[in-house]
Amino acid sequence: MIEDCLFAHAEATPDKTAICCGSRRLTYAELAEDVKLEADRLSGCGDACQVVLLPCTQDERFVITYLAAHVAGKTCVPLEAGIPSATLDALRRQCLSAPLPPHTADVLFTTGTTGRRKGVMISHTALLADAENLAEAHGFTSATVFVVCGPMSHIGSLSKLYPLLLQGGTLILLKSLSDMNAFFDAFTAKERCMATFLVPASIHMLLQFGADRLSALADRLDFIETGAAPLGQADMKTLCRLLPHTRLYNTYASTETGIISTFDFNAGEPLPGCLGKPMKHARLRITDEGHVACAGPTLMSGYLGDTRLTQEVMHDGWLITSDLGTIDEKGRLRLQGREGDTINVGGYKVAPAEVEDAALSFPALADCICLPADSPLFGRCLRLLFSVKQGARVSKRDLARHIASKVEPYKVPRIFEQVDAVRRTFNGKLDRKSYLQE
């Protein structure tokens, strides 16, 4: 278990800082002791609490309870903050009624295209494989100080705990990125091996409102990882310019697949949709239908209480995703979007992410989303909802001309609508579902 690494570091480097959360600091010895005490408490509950439901408080108590659940032989279920009590009770009943495979470390709930929550079962073997994948591919060491500002109930941020414990690094845990001053204050002058994980929406916001402060960290930032959604090429190039010596990783991962591949787009090729070669414990292939398929010990054990759905996506050790992609001549995964997101316009298939990337390179745009629309004038066409930067004004005609200079004519939206803000999910992805259900 990954927790074995925690106890080994507590013996070898007891005074090393393990977690910082606001003014609170825990050494490895203190963290190990707190985890043992909480594990003893959970063990005393017996089999009645074999599953530990853990709403995300985004602090050291969350980390302690999460690790303690594993040490006590329990399965942990991290959940988003502020989850309604009725939903919590329903998930508890679902977890207690469905059988769990032996050595299940976590159940992470994800929302599918139908809106129904799916419980993804993850083994201790998968957590350790994810840890080794990230540690080797991104260069985690005992000197790494990693700033997490995303929800620890989601694999994007939670998975960074694994390589830190494996290598004996330090976690700086922030509530969110809403306090930009707290984010920049976390990068102290005395540290030189600092890193962070940022979803593309957060990167876009930092580039808009904190570009100078980000550039000032150029000598301190060892690497930044992004994922969960496509990062626009314009933002890639800006980030490379501001942080010329920082490794900038675009990673392919999901709750079901674990951590699969990564690509440093600051190594001379800021390629949109490029997610690199498979990591140490992962394999990749493209199915005949163009879907990305993954194999290796990082894969989920299955969906909680849903054998049919598990069998639909897992075949002979391979997990078939809804992502569409290719493998280029260098063996790198090139993502082309998700099957359900593709929009059919006049017989052409359009990946909305490509249109959004082109639109976001327009300097005055803050955010956007490309959606299908039915027009009495144009028939089936593309609709772009966009928000603008503070104080900016955008001509729809100029925006259309800009997009037309970047993509083929059939990919240029026919309908443009300015909105106050574009909806995103709690983990920074465009909330396409909410728009399509209107």
XYZ file of C-alpha atoms in Angstrom:
438
model
C 0.000 0.000 0.000
C 1.055 3.562 -0.583
C 0.643 4.147 3.172
C 3.660 1.886 3.784
C 5.760 4.632 2.195
C 4.352 7.145 4.684
C 5.454 5.071 7.654
C 8.875 4.429 6.117
C 9.454 8.177 5.663
C 8.224 8.799 9.221
C 11.055 6.543 10.411
C 13.738 7.806 8.043
C 12.920 11.557 7.947
C 10.534 12.211 10.853
C 10.995 16.000 10.859
C 10.482 16.453 7.115
C 7.340 18.471 6.312
C 4.652 16.255 4.801
C 1.655 18.621 4.593
C 1.100 22.362 4.816
C -2.454 23.683 4.978
C -2.735 27.383 5.780
C -0.782 27.968 8.969
C -0.899 24.275 9.870
C 2.124 22.064 9.194
C 2.534 18.327 9.750
C 5.841 16.480 9.672
C 6.006 12.926 8.405
C 6.205 11.677 12.007
C 3.128 13.712 12.989
C 1.172 12.663 9.917
C 1.983 8.993 10.492
C 0.909 9.222 14.136
C -2.375 10.944 13.264
C -3.090 8.353 10.572
C -2.462 5.493 13.029
C -4.774 7.030 15.633
C -7.556 7.576 13.099
C -7.063 4.057 11.700
C -7.485 2.634 15.223
C -10.715 4.603 15.606
C -12.051 3.369 12.275
C -11.048 -0.209 13.076
C -13.110 -0.011 16.264
C -16.227 0.618 14.192
C -16.172 -2.958 12.907
C -17.579 -4.118 9.590
C -20.530 -1.724 9.919
C -18.333 1.013 8.469
C -16.347 -1.080 5.994
C -16.864 1.793 3.561
C -15.799 5.276 4.717
C -17.666 8.097 2.939
C -15.464 11.176 3.095
C -16.766 14.588 1.943
C -13.847 16.737 0.819
C -12.901 19.336 3.429
C -9.730 20.143 1.444
C -7.509 20.151 4.537
C -5.128 17.925 6.497
C -8.041 16.118 8.205
C -9.239 14.883 4.826
C -5.783 13.495 4.009
C -5.454 11.872 7.438
C -8.857 10.169 7.245
C -8.309 9.109 3.631
C -5.020 7.379 4.459
C -6.339 5.991 7.755
C -9.259 4.314 6.005
C -6.780 2.309 3.923
C -4.630 1.428 6.933
C -7.753 0.199 8.747
C -8.586 -2.063 5.818
C -11.558 0.042 4.756
C -12.587 1.322 1.349
C -12.612 5.114 1.126
C -15.205 7.051 -0.893
C -14.020 10.651 -1.404
C -16.931 12.969 -2.244
C -17.249 16.591 -3.293
C -17.691 19.222 -0.605
C -21.204 20.258 0.369
C -22.855 17.102 -0.913
C -26.568 17.064 0.098
C -27.444 14.707 2.955
C -30.027 12.865 0.835
C -27.403 12.199 -1.840
C -24.918 11.115 0.813
C -27.424 8.630 2.259
C -28.206 7.246 -1.195
C -24.506 6.744 -1.971
C -23.984 5.075 1.408
C -26.768 2.592 0.666
C -25.316 1.960 -2.790
C -21.836 1.294 -1.369
C -23.097 -1.024 1.362
C -25.385 -3.028 -0.928
C -22.880 -3.736 -3.712
C -20.034 -6.256 -3.348
C -16.488 -4.874 -3.364
C -13.552 -6.873 -4.739
C -10.792 -7.652 -2.213
C -8.173 -4.911 -1.759
C -10.428 -2.128 -3.061
C -8.811 1.098 -1.861
C -11.261 3.680 -3.179
C -14.580 4.186 -4.889
C -14.598 7.447 -6.828
C -17.983 8.559 -8.109
C -18.127 10.145 -11.518
C -21.121 11.513 -13.396
C -21.807 9.887 -16.745
C -23.504 11.325 -19.821
C -26.909 10.337 -18.435
C -26.265 12.206 -15.188
C -26.245 8.974 -13.177
C -23.355 8.629 -10.755
C -21.022 5.727 -11.478
C -18.870 4.322 -8.700
C -15.384 3.520 -10.012
C -13.621 0.877 -7.910
C -9.851 1.375 -7.612
C -7.441 -1.135 -6.066
C -4.388 -0.507 -3.896
C -2.343 -1.950 -6.773
C -3.715 0.748 -9.082
C -2.854 3.541 -6.612
C 0.737 2.336 -6.344
C 1.036 1.988 -10.134
C -0.286 5.535 -10.557
C 2.271 6.740 -8.001
C 5.154 5.115 -9.855
C 3.893 6.365 -13.230
C 3.788 9.975 -12.063
C 7.012 9.818 -10.039
C 9.028 8.487 -12.974
C 7.418 10.488 -15.791
C 7.327 13.858 -14.008
C 10.421 13.540 -11.864
C 8.967 13.641 -8.345
C 11.706 13.513 -5.663
C 11.905 14.005 -1.912
C 12.606 17.684 -2.661
C 9.353 18.167 -4.592
C 6.939 20.652 -3.015
C 3.588 20.249 -4.752
C 0.808 22.850 -4.563
C -2.705 21.394 -4.898
C -5.593 23.817 -5.359
C -8.153 21.493 -6.967
C -10.668 19.218 -5.209
C -9.048 16.215 -3.531
C -12.220 14.237 -4.239
C -11.220 14.100 -7.918
C -8.421 11.971 -9.392
C -6.677 15.004 -10.926
C -5.642 16.373 -7.515
C -5.960 13.255 -5.347
C -3.474 11.344 -7.497
C -0.708 13.843 -6.659
C -0.730 12.580 -3.085
C 0.530 9.188 -4.273
C 3.938 10.123 -5.795
C 4.554 12.596 -2.942
C 4.146 9.818 -0.379
C 6.155 7.438 -2.547
C 9.113 9.834 -2.727
C 8.739 11.688 0.579
C 7.860 15.087 -0.882
C 5.735 17.877 0.566
C 2.076 18.699 -0.152
C 0.813 22.276 0.097
C -2.971 22.072 0.169
C -5.106 25.091 -0.779
C -8.883 25.368 -0.608
C -9.177 26.415 -4.256
C -7.759 28.822 -6.818
C -10.399 31.440 -6.007
C -7.848 33.186 -3.770
C -5.126 33.899 -6.324
C -2.962 35.644 -3.726
C -2.897 32.483 -1.604
C -1.863 30.484 -4.669
C 1.112 32.704 -5.469
C 2.035 33.031 -1.780
C 2.388 29.248 -1.636
C 5.475 29.440 -3.852
C 7.964 30.577 -1.242
C 11.368 31.960 -2.203
C 13.332 29.292 -0.339
C 11.917 26.370 -2.361
C 13.342 25.523 -5.781
C 11.603 22.246 -6.723
C 7.996 23.377 -6.729
C 5.199 22.023 -8.885
C 1.445 22.183 -9.298
C -1.530 20.702 -11.128
C -3.880 23.092 -12.929
C -6.860 22.324 -15.146
C -6.901 24.301 -18.420
C -9.592 26.685 -17.138
C -7.349 27.619 -14.206
C -4.353 28.120 -16.494
C -6.435 30.384 -18.709
C -7.509 32.427 -15.668
C -3.937 32.755 -14.378
C -2.738 33.895 -17.791
C -5.461 36.558 -17.866
C -5.090 37.922 -14.344
C -1.691 36.798 -13.069
C 0.681 36.446 -16.012
C 3.363 38.699 -14.503
C 3.246 36.916 -11.143
C 3.410 33.543 -12.896
C 6.418 34.666 -14.921
C 8.155 35.692 -11.676
C 8.082 32.017 -10.622
C 10.111 30.906 -13.650
C 13.170 29.958 -11.574
C 11.096 28.222 -8.902
C 8.602 26.145 -10.858
C 10.040 22.735 -11.663
C 6.944 21.538 -13.507
C 3.241 22.104 -14.058
C 0.844 19.330 -14.986
C -2.482 19.885 -16.703
C -5.248 17.563 -17.795
C -8.986 16.787 -17.489
C -9.797 18.905 -20.577
C -8.062 20.192 -23.743
C -5.586 23.044 -23.280
C -5.733 25.578 -26.092
C -2.605 26.051 -28.188
C -2.622 29.810 -27.570
C -2.441 29.186 -23.810
C 0.264 26.559 -24.368
C 2.446 29.023 -26.244
C 1.915 31.788 -23.674
C 2.798 29.431 -20.824
C 5.954 28.317 -22.639
C 6.965 31.943 -23.127
C 6.397 32.886 -19.478
C 8.085 29.746 -18.087
C 10.839 28.837 -20.560
C 12.664 26.415 -18.230
C 9.633 24.785 -16.584
C 8.504 21.332 -17.679
C 4.869 21.631 -18.810
C 3.022 18.330 -18.933
C -0.256 17.515 -20.648
C -1.408 14.211 -19.115
C -3.936 11.618 -20.241
C -5.794 10.180 -17.263
C -9.297 9.426 -16.079
C -10.953 7.918 -13.043
C -11.479 4.645 -14.926
C -8.049 4.367 -16.589
C -5.769 5.865 -13.968
C -2.672 7.815 -15.080
C -1.699 6.692 -18.571
C 0.540 9.031 -20.615
C 2.082 12.496 -20.564
C 3.769 15.006 -22.859
C 6.069 17.951 -22.070
C 4.822 20.601 -24.506
C 7.600 22.982 -23.414
C 10.216 20.773 -25.039
C 9.881 22.470 -28.419
C 6.482 21.230 -29.587
C 3.367 22.908 -28.111
C 1.070 20.471 -29.940
C -2.655 20.670 -29.128
C -4.156 17.303 -28.257
C -0.760 15.615 -27.830
C -0.637 13.508 -24.660
C 2.644 11.702 -25.161
C 3.757 8.120 -24.802
C 2.473 5.594 -22.269
C 4.037 5.703 -18.816
C 5.816 2.865 -17.028
C 2.700 0.887 -16.055
C 0.461 1.630 -19.050
C -0.226 0.544 -22.606
C -2.195 2.318 -25.331
C -3.827 1.367 -28.607
C -6.506 2.743 -30.927
C -9.468 0.506 -31.721
C -10.799 -0.034 -35.245
C -13.523 2.490 -34.388
C -10.930 5.113 -33.410
C -11.358 4.865 -29.637
C -8.461 5.129 -27.184
C -7.960 1.844 -25.319
C -5.775 1.466 -22.215
C -4.268 -1.493 -20.373
C -2.128 -2.021 -17.293
C -2.381 -2.139 -13.494
C -3.706 1.438 -13.218
C -7.132 0.444 -14.583
C -10.231 0.412 -12.395
C -11.501 -2.910 -11.036
C -14.952 -2.097 -12.433
C -18.087 -0.093 -11.773
C -19.639 -0.539 -8.350
C -22.673 -2.843 -8.559
C -22.828 -2.695 -12.363
C -21.337 -5.754 -14.024
C -23.067 -5.014 -17.326
C -21.571 -1.540 -17.640
C -18.144 -2.873 -16.641
C -18.298 -5.515 -19.363
C -19.258 -2.876 -21.920
C -15.976 -0.999 -21.480
C -13.505 -3.702 -20.343
C -12.439 -6.416 -22.777
C -9.532 -8.855 -22.372
C -7.609 -6.550 -20.044
C -8.265 -3.425 -22.121
C -10.511 -0.521 -21.127
C -12.164 1.071 -24.166
C -12.756 4.784 -23.570
C -15.114 7.230 -25.287
C -12.105 9.300 -26.354
C -11.184 9.417 -30.022
C -7.545 9.585 -31.006
C -4.586 8.433 -33.041
C -1.027 7.310 -32.358
C 1.433 9.454 -34.308
C 4.696 8.388 -35.956
C 6.572 8.965 -32.679
C 4.236 6.715 -30.700
C 2.442 9.621 -28.999
C -1.265 9.741 -28.276
C -3.045 12.535 -30.182
C -6.529 13.119 -28.786
C -9.299 14.235 -31.150
C -12.168 14.686 -28.688
C -14.892 12.512 -27.202
C -17.314 10.482 -29.276
C -20.368 12.042 -27.637
C -19.038 15.570 -28.174
C -18.500 15.326 -31.939
C -20.929 17.516 -33.909
C -22.128 16.465 -37.374
C -22.459 19.499 -39.659
C -23.397 18.969 -43.296
C -21.829 15.508 -43.322
C -18.623 16.724 -41.666
C -17.667 15.707 -38.135
C -16.437 18.601 -36.003
C -14.562 18.289 -32.704
C -15.830 21.283 -30.678
C -12.511 21.535 -28.821
C -10.789 22.533 -32.075
C -13.275 25.374 -32.627
C -12.938 26.494 -29.001
C -9.151 26.482 -29.290
C -9.331 28.691 -32.380
C -11.784 31.077 -30.691
C -9.725 31.376 -27.507
C -6.744 32.604 -29.515
C -8.803 35.783 -30.091
C -7.199 38.159 -27.555
C -10.391 39.607 -26.023
C -12.101 36.277 -25.304
C -12.169 34.963 -21.732
C -13.934 31.639 -22.311
C -16.159 29.861 -24.830
C -18.043 26.681 -25.661
C -19.025 25.288 -29.063
C -22.410 23.540 -29.272
C -24.687 22.124 -31.959
C -27.687 24.192 -33.039
C -30.603 23.913 -35.465
C -31.255 27.081 -37.410
C -34.178 27.744 -39.822
C -31.670 29.564 -42.012
C -28.560 27.340 -41.796
C -29.990 23.995 -40.674
C -27.669 21.970 -38.432
C -24.800 24.306 -37.527
C -22.339 25.353 -34.832
C -23.183 27.799 -32.047
C -20.491 29.548 -30.033
C -21.214 30.951 -26.598
C -18.434 33.235 -25.421
C -17.505 35.543 -22.552
C -15.067 38.439 -22.861
C -12.288 39.787 -20.701
C -13.139 42.596 -18.308
C -13.486 45.906 -20.156
C -13.220 44.271 -23.591
C -15.684 44.490 -26.460
C -15.940 41.876 -29.195
C -17.438 42.186 -32.662
C -19.062 38.908 -33.660
C -18.007 39.532 -37.244
C -14.350 39.992 -36.220
C -14.502 36.857 -34.072
C -15.952 34.828 -36.942
C -13.227 36.093 -39.278
C -10.559 35.182 -36.735
C -11.884 31.628 -36.375
C -12.127 31.321 -40.159
C -8.409 32.094 -40.392
C -7.660 29.124 -38.115
C -9.992 26.309 -39.236
C -11.816 24.954 -42.299
C -14.963 26.859 -43.376
C -17.386 24.177 -42.142
C -15.922 24.534 -38.616
C -16.787 28.231 -38.326
C -19.864 28.761 -36.103
C -22.923 30.362 -37.675
C -24.394 31.556 -34.371
C -22.483 33.680 -31.832
C -23.855 34.586 -28.403
C -22.055 36.598 -25.732
C -22.744 35.424 -22.170
C -21.611 36.627 -18.752
C -19.829 33.317 -18.027
C -19.464 29.891 -19.599
C -20.596 27.055 -17.357
C -17.974 24.624 -16.129
C -18.088 21.616 -13.804
C -16.474 21.616 -10.352
C -13.242 20.212 -11.810
C -12.937 22.771 -14.601
C -14.431 20.913 -17.567
C -16.866 22.642 -19.897
C -20.366 21.668 -18.758
C -21.652 20.617 -22.177
C -24.329 18.425 -20.640
C -26.131 21.323 -18.973
C -26.371 23.206 -22.274
C -27.467 20.180 -24.305
C -30.220 19.361 -21.818
C -31.803 22.818 -22.112
